[in-house]
Coordinates of N, CA and C and ligand atoms in Angstrom, one line a residue:
M1 N 56.7 51.5 83.0 CA 57.0 51.9 81.5 C 56.7 50.8 80.5
K2 N 56.3 51.0 79.5 CA 55.5 50.4 78.4 C 56.5 49.4 77.9
K3 N 56.0 48.1 77.9 CA 56.9 47.2 77.4 C 57.1 46.7 75.8
I4 N 58.1 47.2 75.3 CA 57.8 46.8 73.9 C 58.4 46.0 73.4
A5 N 58.5 45.5 71.4 CA 59.0 45.1 70.8 C 59.2 46.0 69.7
V6 N 60.2 45.7 69.2 CA 60.5 46.1 67.3 C 60.6 45.2 66.9
F7 N 59.5 45.7 65.1 CA 60.1 44.8 64.3 C 60.4 45.0 63.5
A8 N 61.7 44.2 62.6 CA 62.5 45.3 61.7 C 62.9 43.7 60.5
S9 N 63.3 44.3 59.6 CA 63.7 43.4 58.4 C 65.2 44.0 57.9
G10 N 65.7 44.9 58.1 CA 67.0 45.5 57.6 C 68.0 46.0 58.1
S11 N 68.1 47.4 58.1 CA 69.8 48.0 58.7 C 69.2 48.5 60.1
G12 N 67.8 48.7 59.8 CA 67.5 49.1 61.5 C 68.3 50.6 62.4
S13 N 68.1 51.1 61.2 CA 68.3 52.6 61.8 C 67.0 53.2 62.4
N14 N 66.0 52.9 62.6 CA 64.8 53.5 63.6 C 64.9 52.8 64.8
F15 N 65.3 51.7 64.9 CA 65.7 50.8 65.7 C 66.6 51.3 66.8
Q16 N 68.0 51.5 66.0 CA 68.8 52.3 66.5 C 69.0 53.9 67.5
A17 N 67.6 54.5 66.9 CA 66.6 55.4 67.1 C 66.1 55.5 68.3
I18 N 65.7 54.4 68.4 CA 64.7 54.2 69.8 C 65.8 53.4 70.9
V19 N 66.4 53.0 70.7 CA 67.4 52.1 71.5 C 67.9 53.8 72.2
D20 N 68.7 54.6 71.7 CA 69.7 55.3 71.9 C 68.4 56.7 72.6
A21 N 67.5 56.8 72.7 CA 66.1 57.8 73.3 C 65.8 56.9 74.3
V22 N 66.0 55.7 74.5 CA 65.6 54.9 76.2 C 67.1 54.9 76.5
K23 N 68.2 54.9 76.3 CA 69.5 55.1 76.8 C 69.3 56.7 77.3
A24 N 68.8 57.7 76.5 CA 69.0 59.0 76.7 C 67.9 59.6 77.8
G25 N 66.8 58.1 78.0 CA 65.9 58.6 78.7 C 64.2 59.6 78.4
T26 N 65.0 60.3 77.1 CA 63.6 60.7 76.6 C 62.6 59.7 75.9
L27 N 62.8 58.5 75.6 CA 61.7 57.6 75.5 C 61.0 56.8 76.7
E28 N 60.5 56.9 77.8 CA 60.3 56.1 78.6 C 59.5 54.9 78.2
A29 N 60.7 53.4 77.4 CA 60.0 52.4 77.4 C 61.3 51.6 77.8
D30 N 60.2 50.1 77.9 CA 61.4 49.0 78.2 C 61.7 48.0 76.5
I31 N 62.5 48.1 76.0 CA 63.0 47.3 74.7 C 63.1 45.7 75.0
R32 N 61.7 45.3 75.4 CA 61.8 43.8 76.0 C 62.8 43.0 74.3
L33 N 62.1 43.1 73.2 CA 62.4 42.0 72.1 C 62.6 42.9 70.8
L34 N 63.3 42.5 69.9 CA 64.0 42.7 68.7 C 63.3 41.3 67.9
V35 N 62.4 41.7 67.2 CA 61.7 40.7 65.9 C 61.9 41.1 64.4
C36 N 62.8 40.0 64.2 CA 63.4 39.9 62.3 C 63.3 38.8 61.9
D37 N 63.0 39.2 60.9 CA 62.4 37.8 59.4 C 63.6 37.7 59.0
Q38 N 65.0 38.1 58.3 CA 65.5 38.0 57.7 C 67.2 38.3 58.5
E39 N 67.9 36.9 58.5 CA 68.7 36.3 59.0 C 70.0 37.3 58.8
S40 N 70.3 37.8 57.5 CA 71.3 38.4 57.4 C 71.3 39.8 57.9
A41 N 70.3 40.3 58.5 CA 70.2 41.9 58.4 C 70.9 42.6 59.6
Y42 N 71.2 43.5 59.2 CA 71.8 44.4 60.0 C 71.7 44.7 61.5
V43 N 69.7 44.6 61.1 CA 69.4 44.6 63.1 C 69.8 44.2 64.2
L44 N 70.2 42.8 63.3 CA 70.5 42.0 64.4 C 71.5 42.1 65.4
Q45 N 72.7 42.7 64.6 CA 73.8 43.3 64.7 C 74.0 44.1 65.6
R46 N 72.8 45.0 65.7 CA 72.8 46.0 66.2 C 72.2 46.0 68.2
A47 N 71.4 44.5 67.5 CA 70.4 44.5 68.9 C 71.6 43.7 69.9
E48 N 72.6 42.6 69.3 CA 73.2 42.4 70.0 C 74.7 42.9 70.8
K49 N 74.6 44.0 70.5 CA 75.4 45.0 70.6 C 75.4 45.4 71.5
E50 N 73.7 45.9 72.0 CA 73.3 46.7 72.5 C 72.7 45.6 73.3
K51 N 72.5 44.6 73.8 CA 72.4 44.0 74.8 C 70.6 43.4 74.5
I52 N 70.3 43.7 73.5 CA 68.8 43.3 73.6 C 68.5 42.1 73.0
T53 N 67.4 41.0 73.5 CA 67.2 40.0 72.9 C 66.7 40.1 71.5
S54 N 66.8 39.5 70.7 CA 66.1 39.0 69.5 C 65.7 37.5 69.2
F55 N 65.0 38.0 68.1 CA 63.9 36.6 67.8 C 63.8 36.5 66.3
C56 N 64.8 36.0 65.5 CA 65.3 36.1 64.0 C 64.5 34.8 63.5
F57 N 63.3 34.6 62.6 CA 62.7 33.5 62.5 C 62.9 34.1 60.9
S58 N 62.6 32.4 60.3 CA 62.4 32.2 58.9 C 61.1 31.6 58.1
P59 N 60.7 33.0 57.7 CA 58.8 32.7 57.2 C 59.0 31.6 56.4
K60 N 59.9 31.2 55.3 CA 59.5 29.6 54.7 C 60.0 28.7 55.5
S61 N 60.3 28.5 56.7 CA 60.3 27.0 57.6 C 58.9 27.3 58.0
F62 N 58.1 28.3 58.3 CA 57.0 27.7 58.6 C 55.5 27.7 57.5
H63 N 54.6 26.5 57.8 CA 53.3 26.2 56.9 C 52.9 27.4 56.0
D64 N 52.6 29.0 57.4 CA 51.9 29.9 56.6 C 52.3 30.8 57.5
K65 N 51.6 32.3 57.6 CA 52.0 33.6 57.9 C 51.4 33.0 59.6
A66 N 49.8 32.4 59.6 CA 49.7 32.1 60.7 C 50.0 31.5 61.7
A67 N 50.7 30.7 61.3 CA 51.7 29.9 62.0 C 53.1 30.4 62.4
F68 N 53.9 31.5 61.7 CA 55.0 31.9 62.2 C 54.6 33.1 63.4
E69 N 53.2 33.7 63.0 CA 52.6 34.3 63.9 C 52.6 34.1 65.3
Q70 N 51.8 32.7 65.1 CA 51.3 32.2 66.0 C 53.0 31.9 66.9
E71 N 54.5 31.9 66.3 CA 55.5 32.3 67.3 C 55.6 33.5 67.8
I72 N 55.4 34.3 67.0 CA 56.0 35.7 67.5 C 55.6 35.3 68.5
V73 N 54.2 35.3 68.4 CA 52.8 35.4 69.8 C 53.6 35.4 71.5
K74 N 53.5 33.9 71.3 CA 54.5 33.2 71.8 C 55.7 33.8 72.5
Q75 N 56.6 34.4 71.6 CA 57.9 34.9 71.8 C 57.2 36.5 72.9
L76 N 56.5 37.2 72.0 CA 56.2 38.6 72.5 C 55.5 38.3 73.9
K77 N 54.8 37.3 74.4 CA 54.1 36.8 75.6 C 55.4 36.0 76.7
S78 N 56.2 35.5 76.0 CA 57.3 35.4 77.5 C 57.6 36.4 77.1
K79 N 57.8 37.5 77.0 CA 58.7 38.6 77.4 C 57.8 39.9 77.9
D80 N 56.9 39.6 78.2 CA 55.2 40.5 78.4 C 55.2 41.4 77.7
V81 N 55.3 41.5 76.1 CA 55.4 42.6 75.4 C 53.8 43.3 75.7
E82 N 53.7 44.4 75.9 CA 52.2 45.4 75.5 C 51.9 45.5 74.3
F83 N 53.3 46.1 73.8 CA 53.5 46.8 72.5 C 54.7 46.8 71.5
I84 N 53.7 47.1 70.1 CA 54.4 46.7 68.8 C 55.2 47.4 68.0
V85 N 56.3 47.9 67.7 CA 56.5 48.8 66.9 C 56.8 48.2 65.6
L86 N 56.8 49.0 65.0 CA 57.2 48.3 63.2 C 58.1 49.4 62.8
A87 N 59.2 48.8 62.6 CA 60.3 49.8 62.0 C 61.3 49.2 61.1
G88 N 60.5 49.4 59.4 CA 61.3 48.7 59.1 C 60.9 47.4 58.7
Y89 N 60.3 46.9 58.9 CA 59.3 45.7 59.0 C 58.5 44.9 57.8
M90 N 59.2 44.4 56.8 CA 58.7 44.4 55.1 C 57.6 43.3 55.2
R91 N 56.7 43.4 56.3 CA 55.6 42.1 55.4 C 54.2 42.6 56.1
L92 N 53.3 42.7 55.9 CA 52.0 42.6 56.4 C 51.8 41.7 57.4
I93 N 51.1 42.4 58.8 CA 50.7 41.8 59.9 C 49.1 41.5 59.3
G94 N 49.4 39.9 60.0 CA 48.3 39.3 59.7 C 47.0 39.0 61.2
P95 N 45.9 39.1 61.0 CA 44.9 38.7 61.8 C 45.7 38.1 63.5
T96 N 46.3 37.0 63.4 CA 46.8 36.5 64.7 C 47.2 37.6 65.1
L97 N 48.7 38.1 65.0 CA 48.6 39.4 65.4 C 48.0 40.6 66.1
L98 N 47.0 41.3 64.8 CA 46.2 41.9 65.2 C 45.4 41.4 65.8
Q99 N 44.7 40.4 66.4 CA 44.0 40.1 67.6 C 44.6 40.3 68.5
E100 N 45.1 39.8 69.2 CA 46.5 40.1 70.5 C 46.8 41.3 70.9
Y101 N 47.4 42.5 69.4 CA 47.6 43.5 70.4 C 46.6 44.7 69.3
P102 N 45.5 44.6 69.8 CA 44.4 45.4 69.3 C 45.0 46.6 69.8
E103 N 44.8 47.7 68.5 CA 45.2 49.0 69.0 C 46.8 49.6 69.7
A104 N 47.4 48.1 69.3 CA 49.4 48.4 69.8 C 49.8 47.9 69.0
I105 N 50.0 48.8 67.8 CA 50.8 48.1 66.7 C 51.0 49.4 66.1
V106 N 52.3 50.0 66.1 CA 52.1 51.5 65.1 C 53.6 51.5 64.1
N107 N 53.7 51.8 62.8 CA 55.0 51.6 61.6 C 54.9 52.8 61.6
I108 N 55.8 53.0 60.9 CA 56.2 54.7 60.3 C 56.6 54.1 58.9
H109 N 56.3 55.3 58.2 CA 56.1 54.4 56.7 C 56.6 56.2 56.2
P110 N 57.8 56.1 55.2 CA 58.0 57.5 54.6 C 57.5 58.1 52.9
S111 N 55.9 58.8 53.8 CA 55.6 59.1 53.1 C 54.6 59.8 53.5
L112 N 53.9 61.2 53.0 CA 52.8 61.5 53.9 C 51.5 60.4 53.0
L113 N 51.3 59.7 53.9 CA 50.0 58.9 53.6 C 48.4 59.3 53.8
P114 N 47.7 59.1 53.2 CA 47.4 58.0 51.9 C 48.3 57.9 50.7
A115 N 49.3 58.9 50.9 CA 50.2 58.6 49.5 C 51.0 57.9 49.9
F116 N 51.6 57.8 48.1 CA 52.6 56.3 47.9 C 52.6 55.7 49.3
P117 N 52.0 54.9 49.5 CA 51.7 53.3 50.1 C 52.9 52.6 49.6
G118 N 53.4 51.3 50.2 CA 53.9 50.3 49.7 C 55.1 50.6 50.0
I119 N 56.1 49.5 49.4 CA 57.4 49.8 48.8 C 58.1 50.9 47.8
D120 N 59.2 51.3 48.5 CA 59.9 52.5 47.5 C 59.1 53.6 47.6
A121 N 58.8 53.9 48.7 CA 57.8 55.2 49.0 C 58.1 56.2 48.7
I122 N 59.6 56.5 48.8 CA 60.7 57.6 48.5 C 60.7 57.8 47.4
G123 N 61.0 56.6 46.1 CA 61.1 56.7 44.8 C 60.1 56.8 44.4
Q124 N 58.8 56.3 44.8 CA 57.9 56.6 44.0 C 57.0 58.5 44.2
A125 N 57.6 59.5 45.6 CA 57.8 60.6 45.5 C 58.1 61.1 44.4
F126 N 59.4 60.5 44.5 CA 60.6 61.3 43.5 C 60.3 61.3 42.3
D127 N 59.4 60.3 41.7 CA 59.5 59.8 40.7 C 58.0 60.7 40.1
A128 N 57.0 60.6 41.2 CA 55.8 61.6 40.9 C 55.9 62.9 41.0
G129 N 57.1 63.7 41.1 CA 57.5 64.9 40.8 C 56.9 66.0 41.6
V130 N 56.3 65.5 43.1 CA 55.7 66.1 44.2 C 56.5 67.1 44.5
K131 N 56.4 68.3 45.6 CA 57.3 69.1 45.7 C 57.8 69.3 47.3
V132 N 56.0 68.0 48.0 CA 56.6 68.2 49.1 C 56.1 66.3 49.3
T133 N 57.5 65.4 50.9 CA 56.3 64.5 51.1 C 56.9 64.4 51.8
G134 N 57.2 62.9 52.9 CA 57.6 63.2 54.7 C 57.2 62.1 55.1
L135 N 57.1 61.6 56.0 CA 57.1 60.9 56.8 C 55.5 60.5 57.6
S136 N 54.9 59.7 58.2 CA 53.8 59.2 58.8 C 53.9 58.4 59.9
I137 N 53.4 58.4 60.7 CA 53.3 57.1 61.9 C 51.9 57.0 61.6
H138 N 51.2 55.8 61.9 CA 49.9 55.2 62.4 C 50.0 53.6 62.6
Y139 N 49.0 53.6 63.2 CA 48.5 52.4 64.0 C 48.2 51.4 62.7
V140 N 48.6 50.0 62.8 CA 48.4 49.2 61.6 C 47.1 48.1 62.1
D141 N 46.7 48.2 60.9 CA 45.6 47.3 60.7 C 46.1 46.3 59.5
A142 N 45.0 45.4 58.9 CA 45.0 44.8 58.2 C 46.0 45.2 56.8
G143 N 45.3 46.2 56.3 CA 45.8 46.9 55.1 C 47.6 47.3 55.1
M144 N 47.3 47.8 53.5 CA 49.1 48.0 52.7 C 49.3 49.5 53.8
D145 N 49.9 50.1 55.1 CA 49.8 51.1 55.2 C 48.6 51.8 55.3
T146 N 47.8 51.6 55.2 CA 46.3 51.9 55.5 C 46.1 52.7 57.3
G147 N 46.3 52.3 58.3 CA 45.9 52.2 59.4 C 45.6 54.0 59.9
P148 N 44.8 54.2 60.9 CA 44.6 55.7 61.3 C 45.7 56.1 62.1
I149 N 45.8 57.3 61.4 CA 47.4 58.0 61.4 C 47.5 58.8 62.6
I150 N 48.3 58.5 63.1 CA 48.9 59.8 64.3 C 50.0 60.6 64.1
A151 N 50.2 60.7 63.4 CA 51.5 61.9 63.6 C 52.1 62.1 61.7
Q152 N 52.3 63.1 61.2 CA 52.9 63.0 60.1 C 53.7 64.5 60.1
K153 N 55.0 64.4 59.3 CA 56.4 65.3 59.1 C 56.3 65.4 58.1
E154 N 56.5 67.0 57.2 CA 56.3 67.7 55.6 C 57.6 67.6 55.2
I155 N 58.0 67.0 54.6 CA 59.5 66.9 53.8 C 60.0 67.7 52.9
E156 N 60.1 68.5 52.0 CA 60.2 69.4 51.3 C 61.0 68.9 50.0
I157 N 60.6 68.3 48.8 CA 61.9 67.9 48.0 C 62.1 68.9 47.1
L158 N 63.3 69.5 47.2 CA 64.2 70.7 46.5 C 64.4 70.5 45.5
E159 N 64.9 71.3 44.3 CA 65.4 71.8 42.9 C 66.5 70.4 42.7
N160 N 67.7 71.0 43.5 CA 68.6 69.9 42.9 C 68.2 68.7 43.7
D161 N 67.6 67.9 44.3 CA 67.1 66.7 44.7 C 68.1 65.6 44.3
T162 N 68.5 64.4 44.8 CA 68.3 63.4 44.5 C 67.8 62.5 45.4
R163 N 67.5 61.0 44.5 CA 66.4 60.0 45.3 C 66.9 60.0 46.7
D164 N 68.4 59.8 46.6 CA 69.0 59.7 47.7 C 69.4 60.0 48.7
R165 N 69.4 61.7 48.5 CA 69.6 63.1 49.2 C 68.2 63.3 49.9
L166 N 67.5 62.6 49.3 CA 66.1 62.8 50.0 C 65.7 61.7 51.2
Q167 N 66.3 60.7 50.8 CA 65.9 59.2 51.7 C 66.9 59.7 52.9
E168 N 67.9 60.6 52.8 CA 68.2 60.8 53.9 C 68.0 61.6 54.9
R169 N 67.3 63.1 54.2 CA 66.8 63.4 55.3 C 65.3 63.2 55.5
I170 N 64.8 62.2 55.0 CA 63.7 61.9 55.4 C 63.9 61.1 56.5
Q171 N 65.2 59.7 56.5 CA 65.7 59.6 57.9 C 66.4 59.7 58.8
Q172 N 66.5 60.8 58.8 CA 67.3 61.5 60.0 C 66.0 62.2 60.4
A173 N 65.3 62.9 60.0 CA 63.4 63.5 60.4 C 62.9 62.0 61.2
E174 N 62.9 60.8 60.6 CA 62.4 59.3 61.0 C 63.0 59.5 62.8
H175 N 64.5 59.3 62.6 CA 65.2 58.7 63.8 C 64.4 59.7 65.5
I176 N 64.2 61.2 65.0 CA 63.5 62.2 65.7 C 62.2 62.2 66.1
V177 N 61.7 61.6 64.9 CA 59.9 62.0 65.0 C 59.9 60.7 65.5
Y178 N 60.1 59.6 65.2 CA 59.3 58.5 66.1 C 59.5 58.2 67.6
P179 N 60.5 58.2 67.9 CA 61.3 58.0 69.7 C 60.2 59.3 70.0
E180 N 60.1 60.4 69.4 CA 59.0 61.4 70.4 C 57.5 61.2 70.2
V181 N 57.2 60.7 69.4 CA 55.5 60.4 69.1 C 55.6 59.6 70.1
L182 N 56.2 58.2 70.0 CA 56.3 57.1 70.6 C 55.4 57.3 72.0
Q183 N 57.2 58.2 73.0 CA 56.8 58.6 74.0 C 55.7 59.5 73.9
Q184 N 55.4 60.4 73.5 CA 53.8 61.2 73.3 C 52.2 60.5 73.4
L185 N 51.8 59.2 72.5 CA 51.1 58.2 72.8 C 51.6 57.4 74.2
F186 N 52.7 56.8 74.6 CA 52.5 56.6 76.0 C 52.4 56.9 77.2
M187 N 52.8 58.3 77.5 CA 52.1 59.1 77.7 C 51.0 59.3 78.0
K188 N 50.7 59.6 76.7 CA 48.7 59.7 77.0 C 47.8 58.8 77.3
E189 N 48.3 56.7 77.4 CA 47.8 56.2 77.4 C 48.0 55.8 78.9
K190 N 49.4 56.4 79.2 CA 49.7 56.1 81.0 C 48.2 57.4 81.8
S191 N 48.2 58.3 81.1 CA 47.2 59.7 81.9 C 46.0 58.8 82.0
I192 N 45.2 58.1 80.7 CA 44.4 58.0 80.6 C 43.5 56.6 81.8
S193 N 45.1 55.7 81.7 CA 45.0 54.4 82.6 C 45.2 55.0 83.9
S194 N 45.4 56.3 84.2 CA 45.2 56.0 85.6 C 44.3 57.0 86.2
H195 N 43.1 57.3 85.4 CA 42.1 57.8 85.7 C 41.2 57.0 85.6
Ligands
GRF201 C1 62.5 53.5 57.1 O1 62.1 54.4 55.9 C2 61.0 53.4 57.5 O2 59.9 54.7 57.2 C3 60.6 52.5 56.5 O3 61.5 51.6 56.2 C4 62.8 52.2 56.6 C5 63.2 51.8 57.9 O4 64.7 51.4 57.7 N1 59.2 51.9 56.9 P1 65.5 51.6 58.7 O5 66.0 49.6 58.4 O6 65.0 51.7 60.4 O7 66.7 52.1 58.8

């Protein structure tokens, strides 16, 4: 089973969806660690309730990104983590983590990339007046929401939508699609490595 870590900074509804899929047996993964950069994030309570170990750090107490990423790598190695799932982790991944986990870090972003990268993708799409937006799951590189795209799902913006209603529909879709895509990815890697 793939040994994974989930990185999150906020509410952690995607973290919860991944945990639930593992519990339901639809996602064959072993969640070894939650990594979080916000002491007050609700995702930490979710992890505690689910009895998943978390590593929470304060970026400000480190000299620089390389220093806290080195500490993260140490934590990941101590748990034999093979694959990193970003789920609302609000930081760019630096060279330290990218070198340790080449092609083994994925992210979910609430727009049809390359449209609307960065902060508040849902608000950006809403304000732009597009008729269709959605979500993207992609490999992570050094850029902001730029790595190769693995999967996307379109979500229509309806006539009477509000930003909040749109966010709710995108997040509901994320909770279904992210665990499914992870499962497909892990199964594919398994069949490649057994040949
Ligand atoms: C999600 O919408 C995800 O696409 C984006 O950040 C949000 C995280 O939400 N990267 P949550 O913390 O999983 O509830």
